[in-house]
mmCIF file of C-alpha atoms and ligand atoms in Angstrom:
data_model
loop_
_atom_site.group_PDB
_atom_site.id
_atom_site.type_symbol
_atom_site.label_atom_id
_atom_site.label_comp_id
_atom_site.label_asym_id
_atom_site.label_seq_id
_atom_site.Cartn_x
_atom_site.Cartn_y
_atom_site.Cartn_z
ATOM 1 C CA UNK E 615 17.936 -3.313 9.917
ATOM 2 C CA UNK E 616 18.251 0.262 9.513
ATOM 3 C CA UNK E 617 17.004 2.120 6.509
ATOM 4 C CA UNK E 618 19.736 3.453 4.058
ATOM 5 C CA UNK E 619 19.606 5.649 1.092
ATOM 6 C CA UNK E 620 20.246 2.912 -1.361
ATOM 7 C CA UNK E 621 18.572 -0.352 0.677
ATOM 8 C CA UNK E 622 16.973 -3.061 -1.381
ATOM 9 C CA UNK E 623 14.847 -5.700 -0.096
ATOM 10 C CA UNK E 624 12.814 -8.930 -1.735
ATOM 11 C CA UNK E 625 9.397 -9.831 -0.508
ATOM 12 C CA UNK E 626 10.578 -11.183 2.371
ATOM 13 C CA UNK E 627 13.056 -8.650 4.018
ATOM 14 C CA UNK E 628 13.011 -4.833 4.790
ATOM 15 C CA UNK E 629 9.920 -2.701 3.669
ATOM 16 C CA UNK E 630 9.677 -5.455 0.998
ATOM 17 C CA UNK E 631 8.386 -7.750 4.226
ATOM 18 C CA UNK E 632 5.704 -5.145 4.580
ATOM 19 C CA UNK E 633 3.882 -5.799 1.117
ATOM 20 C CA UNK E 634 3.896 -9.217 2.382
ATOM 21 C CA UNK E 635 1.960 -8.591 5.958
ATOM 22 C CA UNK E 636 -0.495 -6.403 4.192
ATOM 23 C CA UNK E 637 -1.301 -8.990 1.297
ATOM 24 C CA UNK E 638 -1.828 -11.543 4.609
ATOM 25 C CA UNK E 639 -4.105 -9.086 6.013
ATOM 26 C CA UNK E 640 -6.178 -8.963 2.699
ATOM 27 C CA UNK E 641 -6.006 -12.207 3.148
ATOM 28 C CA UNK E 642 -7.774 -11.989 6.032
ATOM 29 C CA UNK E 643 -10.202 -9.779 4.571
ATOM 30 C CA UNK E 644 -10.876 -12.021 1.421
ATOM 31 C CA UNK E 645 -11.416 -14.940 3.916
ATOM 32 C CA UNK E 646 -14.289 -13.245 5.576
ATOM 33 C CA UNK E 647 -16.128 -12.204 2.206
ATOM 34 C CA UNK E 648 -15.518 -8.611 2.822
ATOM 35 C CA UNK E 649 -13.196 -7.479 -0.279
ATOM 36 C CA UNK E 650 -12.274 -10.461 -3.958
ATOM 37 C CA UNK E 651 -8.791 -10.859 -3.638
ATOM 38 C CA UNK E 652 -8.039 -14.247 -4.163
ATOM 39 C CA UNK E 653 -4.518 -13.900 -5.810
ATOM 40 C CA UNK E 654 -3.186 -12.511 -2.210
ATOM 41 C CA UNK E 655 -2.983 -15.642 -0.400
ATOM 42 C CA UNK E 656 -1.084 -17.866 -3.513
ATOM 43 C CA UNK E 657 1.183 -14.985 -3.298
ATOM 44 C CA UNK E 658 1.991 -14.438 0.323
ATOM 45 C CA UNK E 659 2.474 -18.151 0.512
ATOM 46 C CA UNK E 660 4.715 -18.077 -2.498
ATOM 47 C CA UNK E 661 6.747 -15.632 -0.624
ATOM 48 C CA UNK E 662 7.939 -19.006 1.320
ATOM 49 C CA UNK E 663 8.552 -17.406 4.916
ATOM 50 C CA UNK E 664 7.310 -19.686 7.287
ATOM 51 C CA UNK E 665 5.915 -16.703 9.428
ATOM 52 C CA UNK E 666 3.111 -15.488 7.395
ATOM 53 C CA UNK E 667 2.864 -19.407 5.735
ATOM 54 C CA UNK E 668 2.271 -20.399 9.662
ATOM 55 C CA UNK E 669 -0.008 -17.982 10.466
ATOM 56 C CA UNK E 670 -1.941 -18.214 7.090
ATOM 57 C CA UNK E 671 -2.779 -21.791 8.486
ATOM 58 C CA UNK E 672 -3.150 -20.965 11.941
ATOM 59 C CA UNK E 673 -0.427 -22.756 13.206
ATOM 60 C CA UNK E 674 0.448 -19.065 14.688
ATOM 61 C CA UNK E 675 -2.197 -17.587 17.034
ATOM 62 C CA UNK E 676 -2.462 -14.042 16.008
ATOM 63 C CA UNK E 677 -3.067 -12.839 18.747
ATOM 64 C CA UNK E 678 0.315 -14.426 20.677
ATOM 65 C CA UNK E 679 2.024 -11.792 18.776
ATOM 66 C CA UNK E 680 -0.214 -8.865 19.301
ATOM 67 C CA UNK E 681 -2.612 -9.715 22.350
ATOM 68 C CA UNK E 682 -4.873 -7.042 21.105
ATOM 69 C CA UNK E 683 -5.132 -8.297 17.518
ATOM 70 C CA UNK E 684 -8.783 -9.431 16.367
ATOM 71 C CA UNK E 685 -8.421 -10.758 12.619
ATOM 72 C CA UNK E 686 -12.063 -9.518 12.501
ATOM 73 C CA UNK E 687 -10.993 -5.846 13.267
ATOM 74 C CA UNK E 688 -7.831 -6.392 10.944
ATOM 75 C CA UNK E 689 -9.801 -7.461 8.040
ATOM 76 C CA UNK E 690 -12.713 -4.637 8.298
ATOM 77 C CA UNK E 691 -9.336 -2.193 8.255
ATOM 78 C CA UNK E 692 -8.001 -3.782 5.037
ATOM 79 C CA UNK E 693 -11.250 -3.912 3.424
ATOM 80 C CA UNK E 694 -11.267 -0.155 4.394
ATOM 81 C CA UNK E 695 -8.231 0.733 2.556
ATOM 82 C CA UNK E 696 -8.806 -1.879 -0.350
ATOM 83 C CA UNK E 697 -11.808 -0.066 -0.895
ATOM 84 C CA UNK E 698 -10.615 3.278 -0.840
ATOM 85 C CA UNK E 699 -7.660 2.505 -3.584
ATOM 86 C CA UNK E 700 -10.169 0.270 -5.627
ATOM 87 C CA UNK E 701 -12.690 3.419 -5.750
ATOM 88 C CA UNK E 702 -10.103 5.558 -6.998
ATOM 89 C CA UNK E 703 -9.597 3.203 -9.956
ATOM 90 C CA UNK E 704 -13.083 2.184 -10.794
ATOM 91 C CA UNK E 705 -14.367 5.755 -10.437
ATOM 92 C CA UNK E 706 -11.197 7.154 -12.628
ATOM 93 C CA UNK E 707 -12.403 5.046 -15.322
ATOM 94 C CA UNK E 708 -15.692 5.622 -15.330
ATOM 95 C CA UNK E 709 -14.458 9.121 -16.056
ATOM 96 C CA UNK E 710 -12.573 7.516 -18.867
ATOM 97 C CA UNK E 711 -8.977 7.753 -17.537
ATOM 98 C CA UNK E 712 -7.496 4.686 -19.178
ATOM 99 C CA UNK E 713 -4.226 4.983 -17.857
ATOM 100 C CA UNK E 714 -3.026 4.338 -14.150
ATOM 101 C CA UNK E 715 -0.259 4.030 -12.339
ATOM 102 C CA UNK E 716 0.275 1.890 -9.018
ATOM 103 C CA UNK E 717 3.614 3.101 -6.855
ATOM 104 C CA UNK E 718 4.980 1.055 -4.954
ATOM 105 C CA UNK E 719 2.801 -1.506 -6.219
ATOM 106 C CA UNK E 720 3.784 -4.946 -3.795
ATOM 107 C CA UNK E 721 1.649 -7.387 -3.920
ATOM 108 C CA UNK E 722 -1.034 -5.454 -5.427
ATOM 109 C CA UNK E 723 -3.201 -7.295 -7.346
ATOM 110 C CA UNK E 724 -5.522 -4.762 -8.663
ATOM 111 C CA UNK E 725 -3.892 -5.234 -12.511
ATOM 112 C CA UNK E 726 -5.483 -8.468 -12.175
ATOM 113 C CA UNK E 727 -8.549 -8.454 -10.515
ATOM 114 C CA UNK E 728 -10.146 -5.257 -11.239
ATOM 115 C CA UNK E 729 -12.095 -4.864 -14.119
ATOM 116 C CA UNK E 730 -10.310 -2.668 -16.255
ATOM 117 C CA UNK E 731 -12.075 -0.823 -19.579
ATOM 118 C CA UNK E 732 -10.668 -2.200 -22.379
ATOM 119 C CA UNK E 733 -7.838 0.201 -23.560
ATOM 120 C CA UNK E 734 -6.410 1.117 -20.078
ATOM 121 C CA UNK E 735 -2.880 0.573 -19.779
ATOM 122 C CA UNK E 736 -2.135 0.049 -15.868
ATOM 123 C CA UNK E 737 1.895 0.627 -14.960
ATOM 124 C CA UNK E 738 2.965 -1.232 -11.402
ATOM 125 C CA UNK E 739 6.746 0.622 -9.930
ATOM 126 C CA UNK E 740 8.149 -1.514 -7.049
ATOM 127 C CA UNK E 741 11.983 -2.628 -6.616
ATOM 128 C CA UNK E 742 13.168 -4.847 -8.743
ATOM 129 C CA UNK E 743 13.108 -7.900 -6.723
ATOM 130 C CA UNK E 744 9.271 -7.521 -6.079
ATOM 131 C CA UNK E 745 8.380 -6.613 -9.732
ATOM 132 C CA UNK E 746 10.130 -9.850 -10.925
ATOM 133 C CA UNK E 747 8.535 -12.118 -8.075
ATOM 134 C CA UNK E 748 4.835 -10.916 -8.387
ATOM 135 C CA UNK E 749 4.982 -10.871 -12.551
ATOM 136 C CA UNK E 750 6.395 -14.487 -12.267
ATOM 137 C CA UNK E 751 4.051 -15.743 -9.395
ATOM 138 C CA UNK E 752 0.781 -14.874 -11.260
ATOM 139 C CA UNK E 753 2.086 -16.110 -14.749
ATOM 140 C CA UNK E 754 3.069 -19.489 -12.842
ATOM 141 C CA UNK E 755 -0.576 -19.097 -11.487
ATOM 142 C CA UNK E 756 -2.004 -19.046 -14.704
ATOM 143 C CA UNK E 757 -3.285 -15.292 -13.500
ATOM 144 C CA UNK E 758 -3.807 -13.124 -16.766
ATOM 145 C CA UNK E 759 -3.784 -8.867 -16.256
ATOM 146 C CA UNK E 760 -7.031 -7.357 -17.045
ATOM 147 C CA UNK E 761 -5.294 -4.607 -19.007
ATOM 148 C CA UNK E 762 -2.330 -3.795 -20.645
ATOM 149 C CA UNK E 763 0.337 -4.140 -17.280
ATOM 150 C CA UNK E 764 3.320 -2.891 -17.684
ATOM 151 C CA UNK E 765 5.982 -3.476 -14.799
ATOM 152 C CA UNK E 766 8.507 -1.179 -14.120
ATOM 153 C CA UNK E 767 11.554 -2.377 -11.779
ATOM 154 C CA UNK E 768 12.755 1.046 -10.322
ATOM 155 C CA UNK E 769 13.568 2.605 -7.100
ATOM 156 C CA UNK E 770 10.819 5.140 -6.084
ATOM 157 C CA UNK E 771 14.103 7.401 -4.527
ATOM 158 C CA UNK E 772 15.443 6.836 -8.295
ATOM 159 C CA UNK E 773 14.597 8.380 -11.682
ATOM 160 C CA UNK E 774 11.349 6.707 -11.670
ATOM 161 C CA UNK E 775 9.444 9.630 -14.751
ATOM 162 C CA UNK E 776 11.410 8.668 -16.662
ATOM 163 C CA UNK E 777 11.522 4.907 -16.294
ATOM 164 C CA UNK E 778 7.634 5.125 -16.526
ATOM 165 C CA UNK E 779 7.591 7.176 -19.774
ATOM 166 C CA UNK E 780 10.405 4.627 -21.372
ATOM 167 C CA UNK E 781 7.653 2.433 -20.699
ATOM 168 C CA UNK E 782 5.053 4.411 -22.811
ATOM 169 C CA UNK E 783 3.617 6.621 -19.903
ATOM 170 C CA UNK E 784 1.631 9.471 -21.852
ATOM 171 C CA UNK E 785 1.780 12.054 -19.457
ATOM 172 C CA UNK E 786 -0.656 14.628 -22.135
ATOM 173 C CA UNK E 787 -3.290 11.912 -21.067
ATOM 174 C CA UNK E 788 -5.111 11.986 -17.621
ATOM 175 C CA UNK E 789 -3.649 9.626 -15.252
ATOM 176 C CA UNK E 790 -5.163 7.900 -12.026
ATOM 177 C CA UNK E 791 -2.134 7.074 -9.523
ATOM 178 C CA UNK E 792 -2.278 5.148 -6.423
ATOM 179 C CA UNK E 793 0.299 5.441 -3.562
ATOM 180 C CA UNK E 794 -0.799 2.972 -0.897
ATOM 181 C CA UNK E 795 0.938 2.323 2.311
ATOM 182 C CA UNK E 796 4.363 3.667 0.453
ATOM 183 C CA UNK E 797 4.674 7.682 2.469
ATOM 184 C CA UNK E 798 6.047 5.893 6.159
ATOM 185 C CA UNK E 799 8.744 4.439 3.602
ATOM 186 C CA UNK E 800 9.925 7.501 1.914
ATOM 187 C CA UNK E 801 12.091 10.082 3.822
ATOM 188 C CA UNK E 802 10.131 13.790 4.639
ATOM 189 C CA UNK E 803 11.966 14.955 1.243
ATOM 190 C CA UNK E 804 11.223 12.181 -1.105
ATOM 191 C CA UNK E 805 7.558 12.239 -0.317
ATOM 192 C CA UNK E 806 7.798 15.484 -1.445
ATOM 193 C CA UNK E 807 9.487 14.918 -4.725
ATOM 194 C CA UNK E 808 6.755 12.308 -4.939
ATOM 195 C CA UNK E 809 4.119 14.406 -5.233
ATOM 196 C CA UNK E 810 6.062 17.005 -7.485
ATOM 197 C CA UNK E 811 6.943 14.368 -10.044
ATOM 198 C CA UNK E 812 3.376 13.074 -10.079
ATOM 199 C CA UNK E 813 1.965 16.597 -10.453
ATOM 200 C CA UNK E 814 4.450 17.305 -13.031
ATOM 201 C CA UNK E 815 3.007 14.071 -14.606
ATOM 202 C CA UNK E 816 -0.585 14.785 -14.399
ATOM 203 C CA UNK E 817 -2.515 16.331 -17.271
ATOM 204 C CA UNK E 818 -5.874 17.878 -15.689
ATOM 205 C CA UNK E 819 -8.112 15.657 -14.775
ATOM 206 C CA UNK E 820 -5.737 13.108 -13.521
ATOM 207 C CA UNK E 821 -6.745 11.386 -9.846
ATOM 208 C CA UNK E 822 -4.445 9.890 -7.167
ATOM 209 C CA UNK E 823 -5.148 8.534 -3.777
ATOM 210 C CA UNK E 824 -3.004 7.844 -1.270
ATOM 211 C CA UNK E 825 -3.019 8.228 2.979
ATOM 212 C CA UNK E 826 -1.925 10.573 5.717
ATOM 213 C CA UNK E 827 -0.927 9.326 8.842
ATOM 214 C CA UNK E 828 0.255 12.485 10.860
ATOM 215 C CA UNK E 829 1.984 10.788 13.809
ATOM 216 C CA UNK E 830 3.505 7.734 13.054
ATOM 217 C CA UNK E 831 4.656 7.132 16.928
ATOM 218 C CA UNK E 832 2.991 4.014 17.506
ATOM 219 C CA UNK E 833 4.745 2.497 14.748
ATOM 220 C CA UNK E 834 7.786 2.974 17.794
ATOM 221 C CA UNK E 835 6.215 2.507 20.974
ATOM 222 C CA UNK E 836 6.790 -0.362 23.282
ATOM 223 C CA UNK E 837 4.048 -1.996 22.057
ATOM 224 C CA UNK E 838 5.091 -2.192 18.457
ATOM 225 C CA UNK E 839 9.115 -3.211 19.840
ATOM 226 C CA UNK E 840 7.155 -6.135 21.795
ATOM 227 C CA UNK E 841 4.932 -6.875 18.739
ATOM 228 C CA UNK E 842 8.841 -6.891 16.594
ATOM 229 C CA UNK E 843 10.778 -8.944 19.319
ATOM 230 C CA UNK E 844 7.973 -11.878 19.131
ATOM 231 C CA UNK E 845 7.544 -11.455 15.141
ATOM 232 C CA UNK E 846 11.627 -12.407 15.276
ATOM 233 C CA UNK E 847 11.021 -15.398 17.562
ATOM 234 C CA UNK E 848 9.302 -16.614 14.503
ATOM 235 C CA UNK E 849 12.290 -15.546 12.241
ATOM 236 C CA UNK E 850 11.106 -12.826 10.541
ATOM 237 C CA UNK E 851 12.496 -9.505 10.885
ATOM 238 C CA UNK E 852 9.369 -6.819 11.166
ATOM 239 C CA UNK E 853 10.943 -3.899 12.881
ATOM 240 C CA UNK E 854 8.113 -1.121 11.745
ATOM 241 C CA UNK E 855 10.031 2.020 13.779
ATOM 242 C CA UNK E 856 13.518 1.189 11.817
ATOM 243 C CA UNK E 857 11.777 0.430 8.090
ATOM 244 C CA UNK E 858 10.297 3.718 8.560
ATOM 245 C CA UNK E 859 10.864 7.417 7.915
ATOM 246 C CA UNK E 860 10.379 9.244 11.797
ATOM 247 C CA UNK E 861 10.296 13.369 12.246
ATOM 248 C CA UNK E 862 8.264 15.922 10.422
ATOM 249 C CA UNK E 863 6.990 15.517 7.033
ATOM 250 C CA UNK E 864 4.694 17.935 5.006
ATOM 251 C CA UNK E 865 1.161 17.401 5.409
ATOM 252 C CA UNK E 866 -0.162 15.863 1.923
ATOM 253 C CA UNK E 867 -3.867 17.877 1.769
ATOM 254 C CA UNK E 868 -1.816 21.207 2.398
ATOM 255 C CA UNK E 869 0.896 20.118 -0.197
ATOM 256 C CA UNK E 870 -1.284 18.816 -3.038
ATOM 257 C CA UNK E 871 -3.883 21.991 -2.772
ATOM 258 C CA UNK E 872 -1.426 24.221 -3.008
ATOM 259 C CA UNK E 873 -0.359 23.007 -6.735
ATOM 260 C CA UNK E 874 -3.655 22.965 -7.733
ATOM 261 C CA UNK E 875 -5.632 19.632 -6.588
ATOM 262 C CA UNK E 876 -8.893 19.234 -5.146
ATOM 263 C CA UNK E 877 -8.356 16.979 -1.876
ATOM 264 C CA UNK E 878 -10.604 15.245 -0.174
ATOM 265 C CA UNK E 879 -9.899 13.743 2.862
ATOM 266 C CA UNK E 880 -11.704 11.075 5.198
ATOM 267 C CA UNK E 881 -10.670 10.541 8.699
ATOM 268 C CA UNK E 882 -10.610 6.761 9.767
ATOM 269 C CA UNK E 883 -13.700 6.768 11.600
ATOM 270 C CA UNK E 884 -15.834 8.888 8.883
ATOM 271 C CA UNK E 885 -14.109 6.025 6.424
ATOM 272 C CA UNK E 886 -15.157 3.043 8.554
ATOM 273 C CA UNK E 887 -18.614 4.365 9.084
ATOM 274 C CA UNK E 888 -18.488 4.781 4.603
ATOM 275 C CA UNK E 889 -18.311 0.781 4.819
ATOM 276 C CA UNK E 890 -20.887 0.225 7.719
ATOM 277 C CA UNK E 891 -18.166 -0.777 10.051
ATOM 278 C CA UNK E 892 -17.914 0.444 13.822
ATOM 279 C CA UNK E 893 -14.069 2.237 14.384
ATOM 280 C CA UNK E 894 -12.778 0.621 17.272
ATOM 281 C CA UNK E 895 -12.053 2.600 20.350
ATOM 282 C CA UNK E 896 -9.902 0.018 21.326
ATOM 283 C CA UNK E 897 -6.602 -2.201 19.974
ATOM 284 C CA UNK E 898 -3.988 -2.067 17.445
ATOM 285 C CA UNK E 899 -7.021 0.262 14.827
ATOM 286 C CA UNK E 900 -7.809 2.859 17.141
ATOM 287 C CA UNK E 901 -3.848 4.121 17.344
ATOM 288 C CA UNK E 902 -4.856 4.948 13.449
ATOM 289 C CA UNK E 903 -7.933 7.537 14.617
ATOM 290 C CA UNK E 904 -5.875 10.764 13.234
ATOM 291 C CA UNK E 905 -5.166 8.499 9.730
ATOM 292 C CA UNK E 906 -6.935 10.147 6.843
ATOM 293 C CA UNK E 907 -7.565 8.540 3.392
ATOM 294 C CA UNK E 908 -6.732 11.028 0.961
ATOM 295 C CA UNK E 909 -8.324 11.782 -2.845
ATOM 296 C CA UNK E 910 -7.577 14.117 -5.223
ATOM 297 C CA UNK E 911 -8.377 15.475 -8.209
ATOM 298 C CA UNK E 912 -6.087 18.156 -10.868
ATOM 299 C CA UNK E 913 -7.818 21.286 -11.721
HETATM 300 N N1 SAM N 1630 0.998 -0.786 -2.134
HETATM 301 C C1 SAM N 1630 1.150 -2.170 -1.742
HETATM 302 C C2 SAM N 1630 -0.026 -2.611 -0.911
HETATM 303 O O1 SAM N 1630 -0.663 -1.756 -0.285
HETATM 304 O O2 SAM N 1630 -0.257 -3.813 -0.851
HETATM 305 C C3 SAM N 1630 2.453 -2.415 -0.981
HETATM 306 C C4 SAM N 1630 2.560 -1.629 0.310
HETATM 307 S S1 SAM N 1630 3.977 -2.120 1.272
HETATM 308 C C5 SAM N 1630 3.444 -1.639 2.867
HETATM 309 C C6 SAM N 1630 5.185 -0.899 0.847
HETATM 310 C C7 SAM N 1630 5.687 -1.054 -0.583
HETATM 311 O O3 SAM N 1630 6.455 0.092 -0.901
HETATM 312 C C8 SAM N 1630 6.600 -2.258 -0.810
HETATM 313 O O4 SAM N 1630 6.136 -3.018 -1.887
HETATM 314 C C9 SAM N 1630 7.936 -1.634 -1.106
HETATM 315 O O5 SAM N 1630 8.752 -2.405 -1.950
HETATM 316 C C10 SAM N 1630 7.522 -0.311 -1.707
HETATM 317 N N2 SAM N 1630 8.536 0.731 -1.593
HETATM 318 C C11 SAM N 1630 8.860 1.439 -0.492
HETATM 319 N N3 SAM N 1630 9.861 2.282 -0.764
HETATM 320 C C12 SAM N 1630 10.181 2.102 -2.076
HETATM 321 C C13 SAM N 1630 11.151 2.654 -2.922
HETATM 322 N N4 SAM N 1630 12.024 3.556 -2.503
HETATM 323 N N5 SAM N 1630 11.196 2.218 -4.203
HETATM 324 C C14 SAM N 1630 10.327 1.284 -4.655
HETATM 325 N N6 SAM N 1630 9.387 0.717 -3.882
HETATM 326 C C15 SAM N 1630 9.318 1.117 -2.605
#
């Protein structure tokens, strides 16, 4: 379904659906040894949608949905990006930030599986619906944060500053903030306000890493309406080019730099060669050459 300015979704419908298919892809990478996530796949198959359940057991070949998919390829991307948002965190508090923030948090796990100093205080923003479901997942689970988590149901269109300092946010303390996989999602304007409220947030020092993807076409190409259609036959509702944000949006090295960040950016390849992984020239990864992964730090 089309997005709309006030749209709401549960783990297993709209964007929410996405946070799903990207904890079954770290799935994936978990499976072949490559990143320690083992709270993904007890979540994903908590979700209870028979797709991703199905496929988890390999009752649905892969690659009759995408004929180019090799789980291989998809894990070595996942562990890519799990890296990158893991560094971010681990190097942040080796610098002694003890206070983090993960947007649109999902099915991240990170509260619970990284290994937090003690005295960090790590705040997780998602929708309500997938706040409530992962909190009460990994408590049935017996899963126990690693720091002080504090959840935070809120709309990332909404008032979220001031949700997060109700929650004890200290924004004269350095801050590392992760936005993973959440830009696509946001219209061209609310990324912006994004980054303002975040910078407005950040006492120097602070960290945040998120991604750039500067054409997000193939997320609406045949291909991807093929890869939807057969997704549906399954009955789940995937539709990547109508959960996203399409047209020009403001490109996120130019827009942090100018209010005062040091940005680093790594293009896909440079990032894949960082792990000791090939890029593939070929398949569903290679339409993801111009991605960059995207740290930063406030002067
Ligand atoms: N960061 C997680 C990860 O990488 O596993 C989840 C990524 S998932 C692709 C996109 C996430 O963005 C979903 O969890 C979704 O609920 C969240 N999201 C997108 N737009 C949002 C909004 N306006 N308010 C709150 N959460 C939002």
């Amino acid at each position: 379904m089309a997005r709309t300015d006030n749209d709401t979704w549960d783990l297993a419908s709209s964007v929410g659906s996405t946070a799903t298919m990207v904890a079954a892809q770290r799935v994936l990478a978990h499976r072949e040894g490559l990143i320690d996530d083992p709270f993904a796949e007890p979540l994903v198959r908590a979700v209870g949608s028979s797709f991703f359940t199905r496929a988890l057991d390999g009752e649905i070949r892969f690659e009759e949905i995408d004929p180019q998919f090799d789980p291989r390829r998809a894990a070595e991307s996942m562990t890519v990006r799990t890296r990158h948002f893991d560094r971010l965190f681990t190097d942040a508090a080796a610098a002694g930030i003890r206070q983090a923030v993960i947007l649109a948090a999902g099915l991240d796990a990170r509260a619970y599986r990284l290994d937090w100093p003690a005295g960090t205080t790590v705040y997780e923003l998602d929708q309500p619906a997938v706040i409530a479901f992962k909190t009460e997942t990994l408590a049935e689970l017996g899963a126990e944060p690693r720091a002080d988590r504090r959840a935070i149901a809120v709309d990332l269109r909404d008032d979220w500053p001031a949700a997060l300092r109700d929650s004890g946010f200290d924004p004269t303390r350095p801050t590392a903030w992760i936005a993973e996989g959440l830009l696509i999602y946001l219209p061209p304007a609310a990324q912006d306000l994004l980054f303002d409220r975040i910078d407005a947030l950040s006492a120097p020092g602070s960290r945040v890493a998120t991604e750039h993807i500067p054409d997000v076409s193939m997320f609406a190409d045949e291909r991807s309406q093929e890869i939807a259609e057969r997704i549906r036959k399954y009955g789940q509702d995937i539709d990547m080019a109508e959960l996203i944000y399409h047209g020009e949006r403001n490109d996120v090295v130019d827009y942090l730099t100018a209010r005062g960040w040091d940005v680093t950016a790594q293009k896909m390849p440079d990032a894949y060669a960082a792990n000791g992984f090939e890029f593939p020239t070929d398949g569903p990864t290679a339409h993801f050459a111009d991605m960059s992964y995207l740290r930063a730090v406030k002067r």
